[in-house]
Structures are given as structure tokens and as C-alpha cells.
PDB file of C-alpha atoms in Angstrom:
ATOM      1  CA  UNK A   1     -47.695 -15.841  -7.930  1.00 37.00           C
ATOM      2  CA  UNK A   2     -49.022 -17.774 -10.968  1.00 39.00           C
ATOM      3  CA  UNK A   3     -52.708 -18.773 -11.119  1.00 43.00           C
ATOM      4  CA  UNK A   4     -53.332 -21.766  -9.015  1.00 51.00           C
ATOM      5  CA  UNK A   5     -54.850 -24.468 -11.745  1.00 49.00           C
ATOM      6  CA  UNK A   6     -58.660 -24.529 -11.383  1.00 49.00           C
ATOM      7  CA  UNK A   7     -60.502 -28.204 -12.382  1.00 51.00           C
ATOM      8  CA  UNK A   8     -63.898 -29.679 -11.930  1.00 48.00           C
ATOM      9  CA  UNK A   9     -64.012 -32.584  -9.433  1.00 52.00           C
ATOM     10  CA  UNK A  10     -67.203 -34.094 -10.109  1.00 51.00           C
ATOM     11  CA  UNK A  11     -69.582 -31.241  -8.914  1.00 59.00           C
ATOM     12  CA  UNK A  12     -66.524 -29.418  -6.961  1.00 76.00           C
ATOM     13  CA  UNK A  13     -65.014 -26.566  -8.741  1.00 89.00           C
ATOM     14  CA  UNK A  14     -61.069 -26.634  -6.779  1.00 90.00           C
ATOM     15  CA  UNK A  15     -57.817 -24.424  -6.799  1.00 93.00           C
ATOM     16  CA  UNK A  16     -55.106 -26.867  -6.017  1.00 92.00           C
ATOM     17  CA  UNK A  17     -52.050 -24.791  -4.340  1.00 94.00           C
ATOM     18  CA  UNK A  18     -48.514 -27.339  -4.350  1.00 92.00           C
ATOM     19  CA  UNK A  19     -45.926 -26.510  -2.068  1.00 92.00           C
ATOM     20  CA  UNK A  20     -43.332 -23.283  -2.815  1.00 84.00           C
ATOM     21  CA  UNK A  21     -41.000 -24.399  -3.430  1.00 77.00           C
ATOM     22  CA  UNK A  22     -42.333 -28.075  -4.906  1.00 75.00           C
ATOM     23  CA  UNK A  23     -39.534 -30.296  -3.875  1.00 71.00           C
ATOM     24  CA  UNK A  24     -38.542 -33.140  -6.318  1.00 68.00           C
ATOM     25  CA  UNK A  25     -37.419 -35.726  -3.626  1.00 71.00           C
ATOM     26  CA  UNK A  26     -40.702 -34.942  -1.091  1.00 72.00           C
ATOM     27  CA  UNK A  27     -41.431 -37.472   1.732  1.00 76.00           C
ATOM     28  CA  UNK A  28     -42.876 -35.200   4.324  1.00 82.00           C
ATOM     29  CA  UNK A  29     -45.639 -32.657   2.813  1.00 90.00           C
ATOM     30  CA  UNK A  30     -49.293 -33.301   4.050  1.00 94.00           C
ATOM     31  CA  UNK A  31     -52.467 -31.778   2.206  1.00 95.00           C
ATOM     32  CA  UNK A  32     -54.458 -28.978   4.027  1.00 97.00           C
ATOM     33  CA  UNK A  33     -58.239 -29.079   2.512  1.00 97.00           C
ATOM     34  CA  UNK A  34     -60.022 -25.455   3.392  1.00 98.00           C
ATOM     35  CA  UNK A  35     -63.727 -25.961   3.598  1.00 97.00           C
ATOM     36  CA  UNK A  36     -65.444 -22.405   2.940  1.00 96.00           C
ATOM     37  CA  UNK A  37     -67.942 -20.097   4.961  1.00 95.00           C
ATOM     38  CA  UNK A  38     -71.260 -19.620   4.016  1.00 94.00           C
ATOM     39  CA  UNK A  39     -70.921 -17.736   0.695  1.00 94.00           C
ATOM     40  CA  UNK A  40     -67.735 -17.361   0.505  1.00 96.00           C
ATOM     41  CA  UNK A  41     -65.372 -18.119  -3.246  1.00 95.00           C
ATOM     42  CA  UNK A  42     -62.767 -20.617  -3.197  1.00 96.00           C
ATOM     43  CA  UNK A  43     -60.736 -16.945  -4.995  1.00 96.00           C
ATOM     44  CA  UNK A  44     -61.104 -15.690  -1.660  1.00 97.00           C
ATOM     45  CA  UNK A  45     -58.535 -17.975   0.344  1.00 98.00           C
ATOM     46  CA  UNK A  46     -55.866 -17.637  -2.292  1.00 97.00           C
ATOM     47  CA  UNK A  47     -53.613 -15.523   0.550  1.00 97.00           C
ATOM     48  CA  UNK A  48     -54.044 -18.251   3.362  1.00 98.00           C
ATOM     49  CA  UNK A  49     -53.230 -21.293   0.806  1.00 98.00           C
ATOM     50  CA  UNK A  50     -49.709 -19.425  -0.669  1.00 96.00           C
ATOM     51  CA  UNK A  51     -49.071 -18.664   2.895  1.00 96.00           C
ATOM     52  CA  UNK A  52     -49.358 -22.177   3.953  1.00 97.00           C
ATOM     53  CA  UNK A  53     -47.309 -23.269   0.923  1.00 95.00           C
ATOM     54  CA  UNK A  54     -44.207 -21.449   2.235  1.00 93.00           C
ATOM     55  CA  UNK A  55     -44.628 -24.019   5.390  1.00 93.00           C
ATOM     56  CA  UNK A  56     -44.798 -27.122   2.820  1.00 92.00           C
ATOM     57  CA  UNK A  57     -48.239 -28.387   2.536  1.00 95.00           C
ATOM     58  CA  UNK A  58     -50.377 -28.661  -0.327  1.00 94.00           C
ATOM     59  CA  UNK A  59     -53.293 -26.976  -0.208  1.00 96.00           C
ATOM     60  CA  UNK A  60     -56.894 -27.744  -2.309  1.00 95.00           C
ATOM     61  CA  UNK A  61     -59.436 -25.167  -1.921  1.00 96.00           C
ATOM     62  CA  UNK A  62     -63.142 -26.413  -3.289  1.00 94.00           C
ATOM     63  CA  UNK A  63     -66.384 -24.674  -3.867  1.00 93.00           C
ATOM     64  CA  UNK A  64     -68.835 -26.826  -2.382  1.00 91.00           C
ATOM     65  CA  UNK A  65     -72.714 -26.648  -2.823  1.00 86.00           C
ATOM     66  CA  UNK A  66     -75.222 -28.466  -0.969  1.00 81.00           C
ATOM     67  CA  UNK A  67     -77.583 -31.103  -3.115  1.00 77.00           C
ATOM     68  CA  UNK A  68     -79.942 -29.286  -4.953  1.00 74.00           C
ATOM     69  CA  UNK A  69     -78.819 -25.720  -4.062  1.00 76.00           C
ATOM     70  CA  UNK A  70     -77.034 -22.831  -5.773  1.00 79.00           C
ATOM     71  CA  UNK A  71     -74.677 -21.424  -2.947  1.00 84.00           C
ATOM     72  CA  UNK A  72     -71.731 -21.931  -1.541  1.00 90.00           C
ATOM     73  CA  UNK A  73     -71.848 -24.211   1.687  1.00 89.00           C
ATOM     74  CA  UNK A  74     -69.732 -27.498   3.129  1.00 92.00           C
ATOM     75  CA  UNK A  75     -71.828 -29.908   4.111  1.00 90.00           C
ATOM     76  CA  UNK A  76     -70.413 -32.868   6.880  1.00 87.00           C
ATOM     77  CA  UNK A  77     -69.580 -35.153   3.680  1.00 87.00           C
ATOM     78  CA  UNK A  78     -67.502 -32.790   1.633  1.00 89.00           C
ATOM     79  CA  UNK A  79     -64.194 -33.077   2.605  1.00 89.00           C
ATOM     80  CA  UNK A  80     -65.141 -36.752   1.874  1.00 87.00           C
ATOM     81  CA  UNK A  81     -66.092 -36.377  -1.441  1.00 87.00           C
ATOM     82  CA  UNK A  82     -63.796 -34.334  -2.146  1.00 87.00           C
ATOM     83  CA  UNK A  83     -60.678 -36.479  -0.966  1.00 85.00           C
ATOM     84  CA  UNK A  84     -62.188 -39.336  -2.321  1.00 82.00           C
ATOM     85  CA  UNK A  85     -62.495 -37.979  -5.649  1.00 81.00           C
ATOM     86  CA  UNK A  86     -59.000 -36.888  -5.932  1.00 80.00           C
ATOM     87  CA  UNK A  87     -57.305 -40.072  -4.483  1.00 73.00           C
ATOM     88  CA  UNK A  88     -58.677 -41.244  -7.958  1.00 69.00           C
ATOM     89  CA  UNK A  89     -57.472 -38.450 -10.669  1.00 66.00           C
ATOM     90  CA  UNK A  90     -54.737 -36.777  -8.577  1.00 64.00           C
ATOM     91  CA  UNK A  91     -50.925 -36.392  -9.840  1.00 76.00           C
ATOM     92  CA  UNK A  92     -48.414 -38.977  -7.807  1.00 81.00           C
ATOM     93  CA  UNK A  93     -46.909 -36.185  -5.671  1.00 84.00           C
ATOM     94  CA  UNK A  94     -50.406 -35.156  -4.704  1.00 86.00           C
ATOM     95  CA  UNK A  95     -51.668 -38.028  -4.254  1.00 85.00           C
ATOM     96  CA  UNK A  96     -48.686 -39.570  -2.095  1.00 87.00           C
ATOM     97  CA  UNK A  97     -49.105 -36.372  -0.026  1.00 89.00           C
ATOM     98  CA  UNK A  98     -52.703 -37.297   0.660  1.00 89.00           C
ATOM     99  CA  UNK A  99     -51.573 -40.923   1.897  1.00 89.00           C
ATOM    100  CA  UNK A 100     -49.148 -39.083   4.657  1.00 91.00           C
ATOM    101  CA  UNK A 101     -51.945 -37.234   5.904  1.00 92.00           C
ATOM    102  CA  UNK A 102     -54.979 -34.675   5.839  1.00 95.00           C
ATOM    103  CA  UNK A 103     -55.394 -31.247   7.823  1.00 96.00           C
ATOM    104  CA  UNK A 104     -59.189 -30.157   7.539  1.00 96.00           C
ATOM    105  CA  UNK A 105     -59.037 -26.125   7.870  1.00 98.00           C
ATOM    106  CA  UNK A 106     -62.819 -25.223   8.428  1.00 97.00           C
ATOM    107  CA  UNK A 107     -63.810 -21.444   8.506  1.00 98.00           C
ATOM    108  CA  UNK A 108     -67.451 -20.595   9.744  1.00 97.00           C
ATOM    109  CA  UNK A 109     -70.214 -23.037   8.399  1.00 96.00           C
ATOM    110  CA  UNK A 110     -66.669 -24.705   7.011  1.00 96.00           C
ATOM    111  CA  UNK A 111     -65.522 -25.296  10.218  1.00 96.00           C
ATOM    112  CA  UNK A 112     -68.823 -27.131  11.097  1.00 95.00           C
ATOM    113  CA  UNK A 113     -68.578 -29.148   8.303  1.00 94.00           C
ATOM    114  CA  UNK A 114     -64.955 -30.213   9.322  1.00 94.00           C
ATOM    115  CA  UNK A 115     -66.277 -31.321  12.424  1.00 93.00           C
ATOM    116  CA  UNK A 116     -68.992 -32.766  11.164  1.00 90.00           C
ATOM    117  CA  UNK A 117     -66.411 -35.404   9.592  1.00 89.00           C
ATOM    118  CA  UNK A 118     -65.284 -37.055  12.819  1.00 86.00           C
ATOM    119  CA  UNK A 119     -69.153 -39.142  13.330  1.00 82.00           C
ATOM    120  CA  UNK A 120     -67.973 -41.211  10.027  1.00 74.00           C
ATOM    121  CA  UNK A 121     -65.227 -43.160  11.145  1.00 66.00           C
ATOM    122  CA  UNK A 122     -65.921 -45.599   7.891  1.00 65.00           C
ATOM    123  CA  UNK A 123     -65.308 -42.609   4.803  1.00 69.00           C
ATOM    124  CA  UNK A 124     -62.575 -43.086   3.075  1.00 68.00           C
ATOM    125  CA  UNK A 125     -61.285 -39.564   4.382  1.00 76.00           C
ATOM    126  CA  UNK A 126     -61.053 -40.590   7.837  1.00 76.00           C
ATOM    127  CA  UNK A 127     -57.883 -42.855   7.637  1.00 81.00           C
ATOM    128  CA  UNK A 128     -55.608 -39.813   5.925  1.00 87.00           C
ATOM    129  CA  UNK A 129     -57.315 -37.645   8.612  1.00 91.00           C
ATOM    130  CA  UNK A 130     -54.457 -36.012  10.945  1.00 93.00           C
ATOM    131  CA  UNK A 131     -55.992 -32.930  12.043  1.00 95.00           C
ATOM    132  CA  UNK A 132     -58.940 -30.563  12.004  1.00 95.00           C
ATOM    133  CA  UNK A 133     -58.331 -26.831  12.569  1.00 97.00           C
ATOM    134  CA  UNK A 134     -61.176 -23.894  12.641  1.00 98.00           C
ATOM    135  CA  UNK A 135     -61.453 -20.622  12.442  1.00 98.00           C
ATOM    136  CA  UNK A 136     -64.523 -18.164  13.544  1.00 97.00           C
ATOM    137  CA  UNK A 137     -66.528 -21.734  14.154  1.00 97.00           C
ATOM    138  CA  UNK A 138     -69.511 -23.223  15.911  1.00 95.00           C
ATOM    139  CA  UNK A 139     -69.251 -26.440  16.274  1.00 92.00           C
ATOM    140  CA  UNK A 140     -72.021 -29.742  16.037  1.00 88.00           C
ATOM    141  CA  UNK A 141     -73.730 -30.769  19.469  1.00 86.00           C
ATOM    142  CA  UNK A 142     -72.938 -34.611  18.436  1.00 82.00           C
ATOM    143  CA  UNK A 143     -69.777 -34.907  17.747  1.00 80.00           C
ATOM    144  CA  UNK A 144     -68.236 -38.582  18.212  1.00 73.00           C
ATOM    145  CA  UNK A 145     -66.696 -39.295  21.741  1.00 68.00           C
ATOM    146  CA  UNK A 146     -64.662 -41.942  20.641  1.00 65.00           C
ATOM    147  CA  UNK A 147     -62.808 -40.003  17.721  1.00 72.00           C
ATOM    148  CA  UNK A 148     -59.115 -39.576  18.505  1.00 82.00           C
ATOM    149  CA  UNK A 149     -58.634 -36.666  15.981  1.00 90.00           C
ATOM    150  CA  UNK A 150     -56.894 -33.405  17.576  1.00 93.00           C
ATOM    151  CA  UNK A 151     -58.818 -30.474  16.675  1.00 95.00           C
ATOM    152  CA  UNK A 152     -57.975 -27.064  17.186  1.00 96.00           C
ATOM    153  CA  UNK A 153     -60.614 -24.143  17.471  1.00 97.00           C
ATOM    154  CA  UNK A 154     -59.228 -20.320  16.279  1.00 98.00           C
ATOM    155  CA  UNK A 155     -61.369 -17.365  17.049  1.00 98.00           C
ATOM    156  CA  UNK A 156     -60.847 -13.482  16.516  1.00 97.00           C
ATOM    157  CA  UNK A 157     -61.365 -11.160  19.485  1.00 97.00           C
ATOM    158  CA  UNK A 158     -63.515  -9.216  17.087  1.00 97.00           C
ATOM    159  CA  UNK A 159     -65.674 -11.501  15.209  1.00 98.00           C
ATOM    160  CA  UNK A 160     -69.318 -10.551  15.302  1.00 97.00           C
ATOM    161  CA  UNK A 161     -70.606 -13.198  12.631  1.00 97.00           C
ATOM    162  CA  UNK A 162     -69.403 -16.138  15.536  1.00 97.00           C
ATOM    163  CA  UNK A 163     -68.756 -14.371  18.644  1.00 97.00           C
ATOM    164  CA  UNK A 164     -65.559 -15.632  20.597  1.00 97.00           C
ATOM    165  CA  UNK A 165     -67.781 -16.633  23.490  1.00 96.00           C
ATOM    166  CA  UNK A 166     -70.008 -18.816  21.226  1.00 96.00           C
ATOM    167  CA  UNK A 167     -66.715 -20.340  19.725  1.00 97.00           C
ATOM    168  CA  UNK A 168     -65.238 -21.395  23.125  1.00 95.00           C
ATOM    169  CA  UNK A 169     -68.514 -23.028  24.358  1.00 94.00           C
ATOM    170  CA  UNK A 170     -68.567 -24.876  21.168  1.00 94.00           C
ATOM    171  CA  UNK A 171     -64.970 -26.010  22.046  1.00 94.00           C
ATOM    172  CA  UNK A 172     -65.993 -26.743  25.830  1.00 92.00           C
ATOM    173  CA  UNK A 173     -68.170 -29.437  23.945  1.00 89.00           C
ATOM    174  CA  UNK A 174     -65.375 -31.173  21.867  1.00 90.00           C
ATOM    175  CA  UNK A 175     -64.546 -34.474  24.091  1.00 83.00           C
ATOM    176  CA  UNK A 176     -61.334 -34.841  22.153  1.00 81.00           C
ATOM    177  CA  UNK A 177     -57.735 -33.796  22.203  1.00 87.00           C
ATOM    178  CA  UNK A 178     -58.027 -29.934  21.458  1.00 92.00           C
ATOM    179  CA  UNK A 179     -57.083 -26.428  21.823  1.00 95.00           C
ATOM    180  CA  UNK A 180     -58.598 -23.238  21.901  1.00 96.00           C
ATOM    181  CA  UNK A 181     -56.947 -19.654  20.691  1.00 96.00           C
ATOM    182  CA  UNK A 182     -57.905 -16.182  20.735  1.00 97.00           C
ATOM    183  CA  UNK A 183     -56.501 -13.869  18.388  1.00 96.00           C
ATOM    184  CA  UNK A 184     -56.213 -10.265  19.256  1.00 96.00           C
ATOM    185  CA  UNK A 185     -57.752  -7.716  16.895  1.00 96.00           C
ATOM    186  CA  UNK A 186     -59.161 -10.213  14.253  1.00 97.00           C
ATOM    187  CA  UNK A 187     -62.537 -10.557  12.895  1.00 98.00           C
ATOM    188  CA  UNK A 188     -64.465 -13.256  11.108  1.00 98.00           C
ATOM    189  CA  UNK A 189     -62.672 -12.482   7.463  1.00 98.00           C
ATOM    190  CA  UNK A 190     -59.588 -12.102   8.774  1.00 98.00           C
ATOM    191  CA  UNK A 191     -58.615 -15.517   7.046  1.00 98.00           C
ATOM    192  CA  UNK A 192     -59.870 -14.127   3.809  1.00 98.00           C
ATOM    193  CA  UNK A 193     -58.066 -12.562   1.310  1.00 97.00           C
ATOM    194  CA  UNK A 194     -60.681  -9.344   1.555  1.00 95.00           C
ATOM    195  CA  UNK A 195     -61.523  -8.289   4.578  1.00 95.00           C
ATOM    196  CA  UNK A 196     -65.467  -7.493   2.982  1.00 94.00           C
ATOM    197  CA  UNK A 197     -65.651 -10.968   0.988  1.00 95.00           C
ATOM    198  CA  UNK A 198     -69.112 -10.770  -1.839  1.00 92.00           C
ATOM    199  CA  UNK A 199     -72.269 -12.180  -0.587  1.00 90.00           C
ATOM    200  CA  UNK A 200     -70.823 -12.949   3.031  1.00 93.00           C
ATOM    201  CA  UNK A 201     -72.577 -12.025   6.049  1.00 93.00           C
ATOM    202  CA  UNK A 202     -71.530  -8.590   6.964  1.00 95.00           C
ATOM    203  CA  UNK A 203     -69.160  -8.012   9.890  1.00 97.00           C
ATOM    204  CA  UNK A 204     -69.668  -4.993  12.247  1.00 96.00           C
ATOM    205  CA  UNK A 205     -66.347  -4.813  13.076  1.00 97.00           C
ATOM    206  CA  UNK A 206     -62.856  -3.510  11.502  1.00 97.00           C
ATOM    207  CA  UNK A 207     -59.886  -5.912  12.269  1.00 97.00           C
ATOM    208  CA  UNK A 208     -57.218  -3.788  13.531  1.00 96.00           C
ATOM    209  CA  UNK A 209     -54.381  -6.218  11.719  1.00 94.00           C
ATOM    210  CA  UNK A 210     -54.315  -6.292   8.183  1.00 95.00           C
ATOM    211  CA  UNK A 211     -55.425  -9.286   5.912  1.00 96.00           C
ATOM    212  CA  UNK A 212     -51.740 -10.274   5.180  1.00 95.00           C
ATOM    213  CA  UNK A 213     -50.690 -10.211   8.489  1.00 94.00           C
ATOM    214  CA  UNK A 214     -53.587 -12.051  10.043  1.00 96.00           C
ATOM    215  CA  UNK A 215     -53.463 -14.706   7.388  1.00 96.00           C
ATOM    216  CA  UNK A 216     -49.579 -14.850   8.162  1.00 94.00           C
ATOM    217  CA  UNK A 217     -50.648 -16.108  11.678  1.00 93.00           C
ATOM    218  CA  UNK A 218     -52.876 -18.017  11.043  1.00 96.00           C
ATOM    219  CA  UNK A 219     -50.681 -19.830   8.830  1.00 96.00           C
ATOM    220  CA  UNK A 220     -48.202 -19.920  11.680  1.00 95.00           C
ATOM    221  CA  UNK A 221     -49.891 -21.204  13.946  1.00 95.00           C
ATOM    222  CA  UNK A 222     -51.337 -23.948  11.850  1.00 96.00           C
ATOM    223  CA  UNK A 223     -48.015 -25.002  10.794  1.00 95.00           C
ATOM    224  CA  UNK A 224     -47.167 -25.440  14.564  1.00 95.00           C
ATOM    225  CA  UNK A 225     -50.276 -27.172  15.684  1.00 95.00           C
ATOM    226  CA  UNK A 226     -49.929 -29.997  13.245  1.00 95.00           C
ATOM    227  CA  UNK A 227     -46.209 -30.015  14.027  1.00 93.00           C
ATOM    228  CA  UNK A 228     -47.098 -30.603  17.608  1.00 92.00           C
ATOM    229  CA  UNK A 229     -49.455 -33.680  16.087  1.00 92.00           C
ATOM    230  CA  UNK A 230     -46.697 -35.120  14.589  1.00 89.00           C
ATOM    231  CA  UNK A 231     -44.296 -35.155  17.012  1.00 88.00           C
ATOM    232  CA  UNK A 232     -46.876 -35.608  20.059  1.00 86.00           C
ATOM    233  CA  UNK A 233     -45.821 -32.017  21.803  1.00 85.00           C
ATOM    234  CA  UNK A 234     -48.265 -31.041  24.365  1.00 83.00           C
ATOM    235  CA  UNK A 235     -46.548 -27.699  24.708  1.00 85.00           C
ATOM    236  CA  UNK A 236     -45.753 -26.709  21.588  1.00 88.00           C
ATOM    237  CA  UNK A 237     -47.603 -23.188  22.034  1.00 88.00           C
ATOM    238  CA  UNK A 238     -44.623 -22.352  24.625  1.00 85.00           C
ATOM    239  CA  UNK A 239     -42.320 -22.490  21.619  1.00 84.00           C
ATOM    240  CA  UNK A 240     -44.250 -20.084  19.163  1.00 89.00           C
ATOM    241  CA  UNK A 241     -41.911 -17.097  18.333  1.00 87.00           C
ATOM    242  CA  UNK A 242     -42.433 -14.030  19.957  1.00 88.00           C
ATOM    243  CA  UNK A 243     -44.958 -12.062  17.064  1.00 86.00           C
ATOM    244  CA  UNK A 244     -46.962 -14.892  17.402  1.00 88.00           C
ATOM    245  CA  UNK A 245     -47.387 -15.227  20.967  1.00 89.00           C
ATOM    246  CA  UNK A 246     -47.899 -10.952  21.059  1.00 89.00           C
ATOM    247  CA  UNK A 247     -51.130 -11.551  18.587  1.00 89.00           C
ATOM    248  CA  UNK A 248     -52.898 -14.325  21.650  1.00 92.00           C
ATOM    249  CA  UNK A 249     -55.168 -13.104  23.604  1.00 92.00           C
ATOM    250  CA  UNK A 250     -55.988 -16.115  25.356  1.00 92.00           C
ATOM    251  CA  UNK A 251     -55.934 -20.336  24.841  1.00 93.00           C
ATOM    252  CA  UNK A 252     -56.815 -22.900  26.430  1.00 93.00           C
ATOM    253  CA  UNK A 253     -55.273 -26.502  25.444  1.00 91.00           C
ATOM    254  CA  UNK A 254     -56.589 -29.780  26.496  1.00 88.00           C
ATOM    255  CA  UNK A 255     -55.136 -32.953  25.611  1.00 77.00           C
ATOM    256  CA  UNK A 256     -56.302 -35.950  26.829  1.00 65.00           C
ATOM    257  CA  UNK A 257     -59.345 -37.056  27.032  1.00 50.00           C
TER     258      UNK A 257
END
């Protein structure tokens, strides 16, 4: 794979990943932004982004510090920032891509962040917004009752940085359109490209799937979840394929409000 092109968006270092292959005549690819966990290099979700290529969507991975500190962190404004910056420089593909729609892919303090986005119906990310999917995620105690956004929560059966119990209470508080999944044998880096990413929170516990294949469902099921948005399906998780459904432990999926 060739080295994703790296630029500085105002104070956001990004990779920017375009679909595999990168279709001349494209009317249908949507933009997946990953916010980061706490920590956690831009580098190190370089497997999950090519994955998620293969399925079409264009992917933009930033490094995102709060104001005034030196780590890595997504704050609730981010993803705004960060889409509102690029609706401004980005190529026409790109950019047309980010008119059909946004996916927000938040993993750990990420994932917060993402959800942090639905209070501000005004930002100028919130019209592109299609989707918001986390993984190994708390989520905020306020979030907006009158946000129409489908979220989906991911969680692995052997994360000890967010527990899968703290994850699903944090989805029992979502008042939105929203599912819940439990992924056997995964733990909180599972997503990452390194299953031990530098300066992250240590996890206690070995995943028993490897990094490729994890990220390989997690793709997956992405890919389905926002396919189900499209088209409206309420039971789209009866038509995963059969490797996918093998890796659930348990979901829960609630769609109206």
C-alpha cells in the first residue's frame, strides 16, 4: 500500500485514505472521519482505514489536540473543525464525497467526542452527518434527545480500558436510533493496527483474534450498518455473512425512538 498523503489542516495533522480502487465516474462514496483514543497516532489506524477503502469510503484520519495541550485527544468540536476545514481546501472528489455524507468512527475518548457532536445541531458538520459508529466507548450523560442521527455502539468482550458493561449502559442512555454489538474475543486495541499502541493506556487482556482479522470486522460491520442507514433496513444484522455473525457475542438494536 503506498503512504497515505499526510497535510496540516490548520492545527490537525491528517492521513487522507481515497477509496481502492478510486473510481473515475463516483456518485456513491461517503467519507468515514476516525476520531482517536486518548494517546493514540493517527499511524496507528492505517489497517482499519485501507480496510474500509476496499468497501468504498474515503477515509481522513486526524491527530487532534485539545487547546493548549500537547497530547492526543478529540474534543466534541473536532470532527467539526476538521470537516469544516476541508470542505474549504479539499480535492472535488473529496469534497463531493463529503456533500453525500459523513460516518463519525469514534474509538475510546474518540468515540465520546463523536457523540459529543450530536448537541450542535448548527456546525457546519451536522448537515453531512449520516452516522456515528464507536468502538470500546463511553458515552456523554447529555446527549441531545431530539437528534435523529443513528449511532451504533461496538464493544470487545475483552476490553479492560472500557469494560463491555460500562459500554452498554452508556448505550442504554442514547435516546436515539441505535445499536449495540459485542464482539467475541476483542479488546480495546483491537481496532488498532498494534495490538500494544505507544503511550496508550495499557490493556490487561490478550485479544484472542488477531489485529487483521478484528479490524476486518469491524470494517464489515461498519460497511453494513451505514448500508442499513441508507436504505432504512431495520434488520440488516440478519443478513451479515456467516464469519461475521460467528465473531457476535451479543446486540441489541433499537430503532425508533
Amino acid at each position: 500500500m503506498s503512504v497515505p498523503p499526510t497535510s496540516k489542516l490548520t492545527s490537525f495533522p491528517f492521513d487522507l485514505y481515497p477509496p481502492e480502487p478510486l473510481l473515475e465516474q463516483d456518485d456513491s462514496s461517503l467519507v468515514i472521519l476516525i476520531l482517536q483514543g486518548v494517546e493514540i497516532d493517527k499511524s496507528e489506524y492505517a489497517a482499519i482505514a485501507t480496510e474500509l477503502n476496499r468497501h468504498q469510503f474515503w477515509v481522513i484520519v486526524p491527530n487532534c489536540y485539545p487547546i493548549g495541550r500537547d497530547y492526543l485527544c478529540p474534543e466534541n468540536n473536532s470532527a467539526n473543525q476538521v470537516i469544516t476545514a476541508l470542505q474549504y481546501s479539499a480535492s472535488q472528489p473529496f469534497y463531493q464525497a463529503i456533500q453525500r455524507g459523513v460516518i463519525l468512527l469514534g474509538h475510546s475518548a474518540g468515540g465520546m467526542a463523536a457523540l459529543g457532536t450530536l448537541n450542535d445541531h448548527s456546525s457546519d458538520l451536522f448537515s453531512q452527518l449520516m452516522a456515528i459508529a464507536t468502538y470500546g466507548s463511553n458515552a456523554p450523560f447529555n446527549i441531545s434527545p431530539s437528534s435523529s442521527i443513528p449511532v451504533m455502539m461496538l464493544s470487545g468482550e475483552k476490553d479492560s480500558v472500557v469494560s463491555t458493561d460500562l459500554t452498554r449502559a452508556a448505550f442504554q442512555r442514547i435516546p436515539i436510533a441505535k445499536t449495540f454489538i459485542e464482539l467475541t474475543g476483542l479488546n480495546h486495541y483491537s481496532i488498532n493496527n498494534s495490538p500494544h499502541p505507544m503511550g496508550a493506556p495499557p490493556e490487561e487482556n490478550q485479544a484472542d483474534l488477531s489485529n487483521q482479522d478484528s479490524v476486518r470486522f469491524i470494517a464489515c460491520l461498519l460497511t453494513s450498518f451505514v448500508q442499513s442507514v441508507k436504505s432504512q433496513n431495520e434488520n440488516w444484522l440478519s443478513s451479515l455473512d456467516n464469519d461475521i455473525v460467528r465473531a457476535i457475542a451479543y446486540h441489541e438494536s433499537i430503532w425508533t425512538n
